């Protein structure tokens, strides 16, 4: 309904917006039962009423056409409004009913489905007088046809008032729930509308859902002119839109470390997140009426019968204290961030890290961040021209995705790691592996030293060879025998040539576990036979035992 922000009956009748939604939900259940029962008798009429013959200035539905930039569609809602204005002109007497849900239901049947036009016109005129006096019924559910009609009447009264006061609005064009929003979006896409905004006197949840579904950011503003103060919707389609692919979120280790102390939830404290945003940023564009409609969009989302889209909250907790959160809208595989808050340094950044993980693991293709801000770019976002954004938005909207904490992470205590990107997880694994490897390596080395694996038993031999083929054939046979012996560790053979010598040089390095194994190898008969053959094709052989050997291939000192 269209409220004056400083005179909201709902806001004063209940403790908070969430309780309003609970109350409205219970009313809707009763209402649906009543309407289904009463429709069987179209002659039904309210049992109580007061007649009023106050002369009224009569409007008609064409004021919406005259004030808007688009032709209003002839939907069922529009036809009800047109019939209503026709009925109030058929009589000069208003029938006012009591504020009881049963009476409201009977009036709706009589106005929209009954066959008594005299009664329907008197009831319609009574409803019109109620709207002029701004007496909004409390026992009438928000989603009812009558309440929808009341919102339409209030908008017509507002437009009449702004026209009479010559109050010019600088958010042209005006859009209505009757407009084709796909055409509106196309007008922005092809720059047929100057600027980034349009405006609407309708601040209602159903209309806001539709606008968000088409890629508009639904902010609001207030009309303040002389004694008039009203909230109006200002849908925005940015010339440059800031977007991000969830996998490309840039994360800082210090934030992830702090995040291990925090807890993340989804859709558990929407009302508290709204309160936190207003507390940190002020009402800004979240005026009371907008807050109320957003609560309806969240808590009564089943009322709208729209599958796969919704208004959500993301919360970060430290113990039982809410320290950060945001509200956002999902449609298809697109998530749009609307606003957020934080009370502890880095908690807001961590909330975005966690949200990126939720979007990624649930298959969201696009994260719409709204207007450009430097910190968004630092986190990995980029800007898109309006036409490209609309194309990308429309494409991603066609794929379904569920907005929830992934099942496999709901009971995972290692939050800081689960929200890291794949690249960061790989880095963590490599670093962890290196540290663990170093620890294990030191322990293994101690055991090997204790077992005598690091001994002084190197075979170091250099050869000057005059028959390479024969030398290498016999040396390879000798090396294979060595490899089969107990206590053998490794062998390296290096070949070198000098400019001033024609004969090649070979340098052999072989390590054994202990002296006993080396002696057994040397005393083996086949070893003697092959060693003799090697000696025959070598002009000289030298054996030595160095103090230190440096292995330059891995730049380490080899213990012996």
Coordinates of C-alpha atoms in Angstrom, one line a residue:
X1 CA 0.0 0.0 0.0
X2 CA 1.1 3.6 -0.4
X3 CA 1.9 5.0 3.0
X4 CA 3.1 8.4 4.1
X5 CA 6.4 7.6 5.8
X6 CA 5.6 9.6 8.9
X7 CA 2.1 8.1 9.3
X8 CA 2.4 4.4 8.8
X9 CA -0.3 2.5 10.6
X10 CA 1.5 -0.7 10.3
X11 CA 4.7 0.7 11.7
X12 CA 3.0 1.8 14.9
X13 CA 0.6 -1.1 15.3
X14 CA 3.3 -3.8 15.7
X15 CA 6.7 -4.1 17.2
X16 CA 8.7 -4.6 14.0
X17 CA 8.4 -5.4 10.3
X18 CA 8.8 -9.1 10.8
X19 CA 5.8 -9.3 13.1
X20 CA 3.8 -7.4 10.4
X21 CA 4.7 -10.1 7.9
X22 CA 3.7 -12.8 10.4
X23 CA 0.4 -11.1 11.0
X24 CA -0.2 -10.7 7.3
X25 CA 0.6 -14.3 6.6
X26 CA -2.0 -15.5 9.2
X27 CA -4.5 -13.0 7.7
X28 CA -3.9 -14.4 4.2
X29 CA -4.6 -17.9 5.3
X30 CA -8.0 -16.9 6.8
X31 CA -8.7 -14.7 3.8
X32 CA -8.2 -17.4 1.2
X33 CA -10.6 -19.7 3.1
X34 CA -13.2 -16.9 3.4
X35 CA -13.0 -15.9 -0.3
X36 CA -13.3 -19.5 -1.5
X37 CA -16.4 -20.0 0.7
X38 CA -18.1 -16.7 -0.2
X39 CA -17.6 -17.0 -4.0
X40 CA -20.3 -19.6 -4.0
X41 CA -22.8 -16.9 -3.2
X42 CA -22.4 -13.8 -5.3
X43 CA -25.3 -12.1 -3.6
X44 CA -23.4 -11.8 -0.3
X45 CA -23.2 -8.3 1.3
X46 CA -21.5 -6.8 4.4
X47 CA -23.6 -7.1 7.5
X48 CA -22.7 -3.7 9.0
X49 CA -22.1 -0.4 7.5
X50 CA -22.4 3.4 7.7
X51 CA -23.5 5.6 4.9
X52 CA -21.7 8.9 4.1
X53 CA -22.9 11.4 1.5
X54 CA -19.7 13.5 1.4
X55 CA -19.1 15.0 -2.0
X56 CA -15.9 13.7 -3.5
X57 CA -13.6 14.8 -6.3
X58 CA -13.6 11.8 -8.6
X59 CA -10.6 10.6 -10.5
X60 CA -10.2 7.9 -13.2
X61 CA -7.6 5.4 -14.2
X62 CA -6.4 7.5 -17.2
X63 CA -4.3 9.7 -14.8
X64 CA -1.8 6.8 -14.9
X65 CA -1.7 6.9 -18.7
X66 CA -1.3 10.7 -18.7
X67 CA 1.4 10.7 -16.1
X68 CA 3.4 7.7 -17.5
X69 CA 5.7 7.4 -20.4
X70 CA 4.5 3.9 -21.4
X71 CA 1.0 2.8 -22.3
X72 CA -0.5 0.9 -19.4
X73 CA -1.4 -2.7 -20.2
X74 CA -5.0 -3.8 -19.9
X75 CA -4.3 -6.5 -17.3
X76 CA -6.9 -7.9 -14.9
X77 CA -5.6 -5.5 -12.3
X78 CA -6.1 -2.6 -14.6
X79 CA -9.6 -3.8 -15.4
X80 CA -10.5 -3.9 -11.7
X81 CA -9.3 -0.3 -11.3
X82 CA -11.2 0.9 -14.3
X83 CA -14.4 -0.8 -13.0
X84 CA -13.8 0.7 -9.6
X85 CA -13.7 4.3 -11.0
X86 CA -16.8 3.6 -13.1
X87 CA -18.7 2.3 -10.0
X88 CA -17.9 5.3 -7.8
X89 CA -19.4 7.7 -10.4
X90 CA -22.7 5.8 -10.3
X91 CA -23.8 7.0 -6.9
X92 CA -23.3 9.9 -4.5
X93 CA -23.5 7.8 -1.4
X94 CA -20.6 6.0 0.3
X95 CA -21.0 2.8 2.3
X96 CA -18.3 2.4 5.0
X97 CA -17.8 -1.0 6.6
X98 CA -16.2 -2.1 9.8
X99 CA -12.6 -3.2 9.9
X100 CA -13.2 -6.9 10.1
X101 CA -11.8 -9.5 7.8
X102 CA -15.2 -11.1 7.2
X103 CA -16.6 -7.7 6.1
X104 CA -13.7 -7.0 3.9
X105 CA -14.1 -10.4 2.2
X106 CA -17.8 -9.8 1.6
X107 CA -17.1 -6.3 0.1
X108 CA -14.5 -7.8 -2.3
X109 CA -17.0 -10.4 -3.5
X110 CA -19.8 -7.7 -3.9
X111 CA -17.5 -5.3 -5.7
X112 CA -15.7 -7.7 -8.1
X113 CA -18.0 -10.7 -8.5
X114 CA -21.5 -9.7 -7.4
X115 CA -24.5 -8.8 -9.5
X116 CA -25.8 -5.9 -7.4
X117 CA -24.3 -2.8 -9.0
X118 CA -25.9 -0.4 -6.6
X119 CA -24.3 -2.1 -3.6
X120 CA -21.0 -2.4 -5.5
X121 CA -21.0 1.3 -6.3
X122 CA -21.7 2.3 -2.7
X123 CA -19.0 0.0 -1.4
X124 CA -16.6 1.3 -4.0
X125 CA -17.3 4.9 -3.1
X126 CA -16.9 4.0 0.6
X127 CA -13.5 2.4 -0.1
X128 CA -12.5 5.6 -2.1
X129 CA -13.4 7.8 0.9
X130 CA -11.4 5.6 3.2
X131 CA -8.3 6.0 0.9
X132 CA -8.8 9.8 0.8
X133 CA -8.8 9.9 4.6
X134 CA -5.8 7.6 4.6
X135 CA -7.5 5.1 6.9
X136 CA -5.8 1.9 5.8
X137 CA -7.6 -1.3 7.0
X138 CA -5.6 -3.5 9.4
X139 CA -7.7 -6.6 8.9
X140 CA -7.1 -6.8 5.2
X141 CA -4.2 -9.0 3.8
X142 CA -1.6 -7.3 1.7
X143 CA -2.0 -9.8 -1.2
X144 CA -5.7 -9.4 -1.5
X145 CA -7.3 -7.8 -4.6
X146 CA -8.8 -5.1 -2.4
X147 CA -5.5 -4.1 -1.0
X148 CA -4.0 -4.1 -4.5
X149 CA -6.8 -1.8 -5.5
X150 CA -6.1 0.5 -2.5
X151 CA -2.5 0.8 -3.6
X152 CA -3.7 1.8 -7.1
X153 CA -6.1 4.4 -5.7
X154 CA -3.4 5.9 -3.4
X155 CA -1.1 6.2 -6.4
X156 CA -3.8 8.0 -8.4
X157 CA -4.3 10.4 -5.5
X158 CA -0.6 11.0 -5.2
X159 CA -0.3 11.8 -8.9
X160 CA -3.2 14.2 -8.7
X161 CA -1.6 15.9 -5.7
X162 CA 1.8 16.3 -7.4
X163 CA 0.2 17.7 -10.6
X164 CA -1.9 20.2 -8.6
X165 CA 1.2 21.3 -6.7
X166 CA 3.3 21.4 -9.9
X167 CA 5.8 19.1 -8.3
X168 CA 8.3 18.1 -11.0
X169 CA 10.2 14.8 -10.6
X170 CA 13.6 14.5 -12.2
X171 CA 13.6 10.7 -12.5
X172 CA 11.6 10.4 -15.8
X173 CA 10.2 8.2 -17.1
X174 CA 7.6 7.0 -14.7
X175 CA 7.0 3.2 -14.7
X176 CA 4.0 1.3 -13.4
X177 CA 3.2 -2.3 -12.6
X178 CA 1.2 -2.4 -15.7
X179 CA 4.2 -1.7 -18.0
X180 CA 6.1 -4.3 -19.9
X181 CA 9.5 -4.2 -18.0
X182 CA 11.2 -6.0 -20.8
X183 CA 10.5 -3.0 -23.1
X184 CA 11.7 -0.6 -20.3
X185 CA 15.0 -2.5 -20.1
X186 CA 15.4 -2.5 -23.8
X187 CA 14.9 1.3 -23.8
X188 CA 17.8 1.6 -21.4
X189 CA 19.9 -0.9 -23.3
X190 CA 19.7 1.1 -26.6
X191 CA 20.0 4.5 -24.8
X192 CA 16.5 5.6 -25.6
X193 CA 16.3 6.9 -22.1
X194 CA 18.7 9.5 -20.9
X195 CA 20.6 8.7 -17.7
X196 CA 20.4 5.7 -15.4
X197 CA 17.1 6.0 -13.5
X198 CA 13.3 6.0 -13.9
X199 CA 10.8 6.3 -11.1
X200 CA 7.6 4.8 -9.8
X201 CA 5.0 5.8 -7.2
X202 CA 4.5 2.1 -6.5
X203 CA 6.7 1.0 -3.6
X204 CA 5.3 -2.6 -3.5
X205 CA 7.0 -6.0 -3.1
X206 CA 5.6 -7.6 -6.3
X207 CA 6.7 -4.7 -8.5
X208 CA 10.2 -4.6 -6.9
X209 CA 10.5 -8.4 -7.5
X210 CA 9.7 -7.8 -11.2
X211 CA 12.2 -5.0 -11.5
X212 CA 15.0 -6.9 -9.8
X213 CA 14.2 -9.9 -12.1
X214 CA 14.9 -7.6 -15.1
X215 CA 18.3 -6.4 -13.8
X216 CA 17.3 -3.1 -12.1
X217 CA 18.6 -2.0 -8.7
X218 CA 15.5 -0.9 -6.8
X219 CA 16.6 2.0 -4.6
X220 CA 14.2 4.7 -3.4
X221 CA 13.9 8.4 -2.7
X222 CA 11.5 10.7 -1.0
X223 CA 9.3 13.4 -2.4
X224 CA 9.5 16.4 -0.1
X225 CA 7.4 19.3 -1.3
X226 CA 5.7 21.8 0.9
X227 CA 3.7 19.7 3.4
X228 CA 4.0 16.5 1.3
X229 CA 6.5 13.7 2.1
X230 CA 6.3 10.4 0.2
X231 CA 8.6 7.6 -0.7
X232 CA 9.0 6.7 -4.4
X233 CA 10.8 3.9 -6.1
X234 CA 13.8 4.8 -8.2
X235 CA 14.8 1.7 -10.3
X236 CA 18.4 2.1 -11.6
X237 CA 20.1 0.6 -14.6
X238 CA 23.7 1.8 -14.4
X239 CA 25.6 2.9 -17.5
X240 CA 28.6 0.9 -16.2
X241 CA 27.7 -2.1 -14.0
X242 CA 30.2 -3.6 -11.6
X243 CA 30.3 -7.5 -11.8
X244 CA 32.4 -10.4 -10.7
X245 CA 32.8 -14.1 -11.4
X246 CA 32.8 -15.7 -7.9
X247 CA 35.9 -17.9 -8.7
X248 CA 37.9 -14.7 -9.3
X249 CA 37.5 -13.3 -5.8
X250 CA 40.9 -12.1 -4.4
X251 CA 41.4 -13.1 -0.8
X252 CA 43.8 -12.0 1.8
X253 CA 45.3 -14.5 4.3
X254 CA 44.9 -12.2 7.3
X255 CA 41.1 -12.0 6.7
X256 CA 40.8 -15.7 6.2
X257 CA 42.7 -16.3 9.4
X258 CA 40.4 -14.0 11.3
X259 CA 37.4 -15.7 9.6
X260 CA 38.3 -19.0 11.4
X261 CA 36.7 -17.4 14.5
X262 CA 33.5 -16.4 12.8
X263 CA 30.4 -18.3 11.7
X264 CA 28.4 -17.8 8.5
X265 CA 24.6 -18.3 8.0
X266 CA 22.1 -17.6 5.2
X267 CA 18.6 -16.3 5.7
X268 CA 18.6 -16.7 9.4
X269 CA 18.4 -13.0 10.5
X270 CA 17.1 -10.9 7.6
X271 CA 15.4 -8.4 9.9
X272 CA 18.6 -8.0 11.9
X273 CA 20.7 -7.4 8.8
X274 CA 18.2 -4.7 7.6
X275 CA 18.5 -3.1 11.0
X276 CA 22.3 -3.3 10.9
X277 CA 22.4 -1.6 7.4
X278 CA 20.1 1.2 8.6
X279 CA 22.1 1.7 11.8
X280 CA 25.4 2.0 9.9
X281 CA 24.3 3.9 6.8
X282 CA 21.1 5.6 8.0
X283 CA 17.9 5.3 6.1
X284 CA 19.6 6.6 2.9
X285 CA 17.3 4.8 0.4
X286 CA 16.0 2.2 2.9
X287 CA 13.0 4.2 4.0
X288 CA 10.5 2.6 6.4
X289 CA 8.1 1.7 3.5
X290 CA 10.9 0.1 1.5
X291 CA 12.0 -1.8 4.6
X292 CA 8.5 -3.2 5.1
X293 CA 8.2 -4.3 1.4
X294 CA 11.6 -6.0 1.6
X295 CA 10.5 -7.9 4.7
X296 CA 7.4 -9.0 2.7
X297 CA 9.7 -10.1 -0.2
X298 CA 11.7 -12.2 2.2
X299 CA 9.4 -13.6 4.8
X300 CA 6.3 -13.9 2.6
X301 CA 8.0 -15.0 -0.6
X302 CA 5.5 -17.8 -1.1
X303 CA 2.8 -15.1 -1.6
X304 CA 4.3 -14.1 -4.9
X305 CA 4.3 -17.6 -6.5
X306 CA 7.6 -16.9 -8.3
X307 CA 9.9 -19.9 -8.5
X308 CA 13.7 -19.6 -8.3
X309 CA 14.0 -16.0 -7.2
X310 CA 14.1 -14.4 -3.8
X311 CA 15.5 -11.7 -1.5
X312 CA 18.1 -13.1 0.8
X313 CA 20.4 -12.2 3.7
X314 CA 23.9 -13.4 4.5
X315 CA 25.1 -13.2 8.1
X316 CA 28.4 -13.4 9.8
X317 CA 28.4 -14.1 13.6
X318 CA 31.0 -13.9 16.3
X319 CA 29.4 -16.1 19.0
X320 CA 25.8 -14.9 19.2
X321 CA 26.6 -11.4 17.9
X322 CA 25.8 -10.4 14.3
X323 CA 29.0 -8.6 13.1
X324 CA 28.3 -8.3 9.4
X325 CA 25.7 -9.0 6.8
X326 CA 24.2 -8.1 3.5
X327 CA 20.9 -8.4 1.6
X328 CA 20.8 -9.6 -2.0
X329 CA 18.5 -10.9 -4.7
X330 CA 18.9 -14.1 -6.7
X331 CA 17.3 -14.9 -10.0
X332 CA 18.4 -17.9 -12.1
X333 CA 22.2 -18.1 -11.7
X334 CA 22.6 -14.3 -11.1
X335 CA 23.0 -12.9 -7.6
X336 CA 22.7 -9.1 -7.0
X337 CA 24.2 -7.5 -3.9
X338 CA 22.0 -4.6 -2.7
X339 CA 23.5 -3.4 0.6
X340 CA 25.5 -4.5 3.6
X341 CA 27.1 -3.6 6.9
X342 CA 29.8 -4.6 9.3
X343 CA 30.7 -3.8 12.9
X344 CA 34.2 -5.3 13.2
X345 CA 37.2 -4.6 10.8
X346 CA 37.5 -7.2 8.0
X347 CA 34.2 -8.9 8.9
X348 CA 32.5 -7.3 5.9
X349 CA 35.3 -8.5 3.6
X350 CA 35.1 -12.0 5.1
X351 CA 31.4 -12.0 4.4
X352 CA 32.1 -11.3 0.7
X353 CA 34.7 -14.0 0.7
X354 CA 32.2 -16.5 2.1
X355 CA 29.5 -15.3 -0.3
X356 CA 31.8 -15.8 -3.2
X357 CA 32.3 -19.4 -2.1
X358 CA 28.5 -19.9 -1.7
X359 CA 27.9 -18.6 -5.2
X360 CA 30.7 -20.6 -6.8
X361 CA 29.8 -24.0 -5.2
X362 CA 26.1 -23.5 -6.0
X363 CA 26.8 -22.8 -9.7
X364 CA 26.0 -19.1 -9.9
X365 CA 27.5 -17.7 -13.1
X366 CA 27.3 -14.0 -12.4
X367 CA 27.6 -11.8 -9.3
X368 CA 26.1 -8.3 -9.8
X369 CA 27.7 -5.8 -7.5
X370 CA 25.8 -2.7 -8.7
X371 CA 27.6 0.6 -8.9
X372 CA 31.4 0.9 -9.3
X373 CA 33.4 1.3 -6.1
X374 CA 37.2 1.0 -5.9
X375 CA 37.1 -1.7 -3.1
X376 CA 35.0 -4.0 -5.4
X377 CA 37.7 -3.8 -8.1
X378 CA 40.3 -4.6 -5.5
X379 CA 38.4 -7.8 -4.7
X380 CA 38.4 -8.9 -8.3
X381 CA 35.4 -7.2 -9.8
X382 CA 35.2 -5.5 -13.2
X383 CA 32.9 -3.1 -15.0
X384 CA 30.6 -3.8 -17.9
X385 CA 28.9 -1.4 -20.3
X386 CA 25.1 -1.4 -19.8
X387 CA 24.3 -3.2 -23.1
X388 CA 26.8 -6.0 -22.3
X389 CA 25.6 -6.3 -18.7
X390 CA 22.0 -6.7 -19.9
X391 CA 23.0 -9.5 -22.3
X392 CA 25.0 -11.3 -19.7
X393 CA 22.3 -10.9 -17.1
X394 CA 19.6 -12.3 -19.4
X395 CA 21.8 -15.2 -20.3
X396 CA 22.8 -16.2 -16.8
X397 CA 19.2 -15.8 -15.6
X398 CA 18.2 -18.7 -17.8
X399 CA 20.2 -21.2 -15.7
X400 CA 18.8 -22.2 -12.3
X401 CA 20.9 -22.1 -9.1
X402 CA 19.9 -22.5 -5.5
X403 CA 21.1 -19.9 -2.9
X404 CA 22.1 -21.7 0.2
X405 CA 25.1 -22.9 2.1
X406 CA 26.3 -26.0 0.3
X407 CA 25.4 -29.2 2.1
X408 CA 29.0 -30.4 2.4
X409 CA 30.1 -27.2 4.2
X410 CA 27.2 -26.8 6.6
X411 CA 29.0 -28.7 9.4
X412 CA 32.6 -28.0 8.4
X413 CA 34.6 -26.3 11.2
X414 CA 37.4 -25.2 8.9
X415 CA 35.6 -22.2 7.5
X416 CA 38.6 -20.1 6.4
X417 CA 39.8 -22.9 4.1
X418 CA 36.4 -23.9 2.7
X419 CA 35.8 -20.3 1.4
X420 CA 39.2 -20.1 -0.3
X421 CA 39.4 -20.2 -4.1
X422 CA 40.8 -23.3 -5.8
X423 CA 44.1 -21.4 -6.5
X424 CA 44.4 -20.4 -2.8
X425 CA 43.5 -23.9 -1.7
X426 CA 46.3 -25.3 -3.9
X427 CA 48.8 -22.8 -2.4
X428 CA 47.8 -23.9 1.1
X429 CA 48.2 -27.6 0.2
X430 CA 51.7 -26.9 -1.3
X431 CA 52.9 -24.9 1.7
X432 CA 51.4 -27.4 4.1
X433 CA 53.1 -30.2 2.2
X434 CA 56.4 -28.5 2.2
X435 CA 56.3 -27.9 5.9
X436 CA 55.1 -31.4 6.7
X437 CA 57.8 -32.8 4.3
X438 CA 60.5 -30.9 6.1
X439 CA 59.4 -32.2 9.5
X440 CA 59.2 -35.8 8.3
X441 CA 62.5 -35.5 6.4
X442 CA 64.3 -34.5 9.5
X443 CA 63.0 -37.4 11.4
X444 CA 63.8 -39.9 8.6
X445 CA 67.3 -38.5 8.3
X446 CA 67.9 -39.0 12.0
X447 CA 66.7 -42.6 11.7
X448 CA 68.9 -43.2 8.6
X449 CA 72.0 -41.7 10.4
X450 CA 71.3 -44.0 13.4
X451 CA 71.0 -47.0 11.1
X452 CA 74.3 -46.2 9.4
X453 CA 72.9 -45.1 6.1
X454 CA 75.1 -42.0 6.0
X455 CA 78.5 -43.6 6.1
X456 CA 82.0 -42.8 4.9
X457 CA 81.7 -45.6 2.3
X458 CA 81.9 -43.8 -1.1
X459 CA 83.5 -45.4 -4.1
X460 CA 85.2 -42.6 -5.9
X461 CA 87.1 -43.6 -9.1
X462 CA 88.3 -41.7 -12.1
X463 CA 89.2 -43.4 -15.4
X464 CA 91.2 -42.3 -18.5
X465 CA 89.8 -44.5 -21.2
X466 CA 91.2 -45.5 -24.6
X467 CA 88.2 -47.7 -25.7
X468 CA 84.9 -46.1 -24.8
X469 CA 82.6 -48.8 -26.1
X470 CA 84.4 -51.7 -24.3
X471 CA 84.7 -49.6 -21.1
X472 CA 81.0 -48.6 -21.0
X473 CA 79.9 -52.1 -21.8
X474 CA 81.8 -53.7 -18.8
X475 CA 81.1 -50.8 -16.5
X476 CA 77.4 -51.1 -17.0
X477 CA 77.5 -54.8 -16.2
X478 CA 79.4 -54.0 -13.0
X479 CA 76.9 -51.3 -12.1
X480 CA 74.0 -53.7 -12.5
X481 CA 75.7 -56.2 -10.2
X482 CA 76.2 -53.4 -7.6
X483 CA 72.5 -52.5 -7.7
X484 CA 71.5 -56.0 -6.8
X485 CA 73.8 -56.1 -3.7
X486 CA 72.5 -55.4 -0.2
X487 CA 73.6 -52.0 1.2
X488 CA 73.7 -50.3 -2.3
X489 CA 72.5 -46.7 -2.2
X490 CA 73.2 -45.0 -5.5
X491 CA 75.7 -44.6 -8.4
X492 CA 76.5 -41.5 -10.4
X493 CA 78.8 -41.5 -13.5
X494 CA 80.1 -38.3 -15.1
X495 CA 81.9 -38.1 -18.5
X496 CA 84.2 -35.3 -19.4
X497 CA 86.7 -34.3 -22.2
X498 CA 89.6 -32.0 -22.1
X499 CA 90.6 -29.7 -25.0
X500 CA 94.3 -30.8 -24.9
X501 CA 93.5 -34.5 -24.6
X502 CA 91.9 -36.9 -27.0
X503 CA 91.0 -39.6 -24.4
X504 CA 87.7 -39.2 -22.5
X505 CA 87.6 -39.1 -18.7
X506 CA 85.0 -40.8 -16.5
X507 CA 84.3 -40.1 -12.9
X508 CA 82.3 -42.6 -10.8
X509 CA 80.6 -41.9 -7.5
X510 CA 78.9 -44.9 -5.7
X511 CA 77.6 -44.9 -2.1
X512 CA 77.2 -47.9 0.1
X513 CA 75.3 -48.3 3.4
X514 CA 78.4 -49.6 5.3
X515 CA 81.9 -50.9 4.8
X516 CA 80.8 -54.6 5.1
X517 CA 78.5 -54.3 2.0
X518 CA 81.3 -52.5 0.0
X519 CA 83.8 -55.2 0.9
X520 CA 81.4 -58.0 -0.1
X521 CA 80.9 -56.4 -3.4
X522 CA 84.6 -56.0 -4.1
X523 CA 85.4 -59.6 -3.2
X524 CA 82.7 -61.0 -5.5
X525 CA 84.3 -63.1 -8.3
X526 CA 82.3 -61.5 -11.1
X527 CA 83.3 -58.1 -9.8
X528 CA 87.0 -59.0 -10.1
X529 CA 86.5 -60.3 -13.7
X530 CA 84.7 -57.2 -14.9
X531 CA 87.1 -54.9 -13.0
X532 CA 90.0 -56.5 -14.9
X533 CA 88.3 -55.8 -18.2
X534 CA 87.8 -52.2 -17.3
X535 CA 91.4 -51.8 -16.2
X536 CA 92.6 -53.1 -19.6
X537 CA 90.9 -50.3 -21.6
X538 CA 91.9 -47.6 -19.1
X539 CA 95.2 -45.8 -19.3
X540 CA 95.0 -44.9 -15.6
X541 CA 92.7 -45.3 -12.6
X542 CA 92.7 -43.1 -9.5
X543 CA 90.8 -43.7 -6.2
X544 CA 90.4 -41.0 -3.6
X545 CA 88.3 -40.1 -0.7
X546 CA 87.3 -36.3 -0.5
X547 CA 86.4 -34.5 2.6
X548 CA 83.2 -32.9 1.1
X549 CA 81.2 -33.4 -2.1
X550 CA 78.9 -30.7 -3.4
X551 CA 76.1 -31.9 -5.6
X552 CA 75.4 -28.9 -7.8
X553 CA 72.3 -30.5 -9.4
X554 CA 70.3 -29.8 -6.3
X555 CA 72.8 -27.4 -4.5
X556 CA 73.3 -29.5 -1.4
X557 CA 76.1 -30.9 0.7
X558 CA 76.1 -34.7 0.6
X559 CA 77.0 -36.2 4.0
X560 CA 79.3 -39.2 4.0

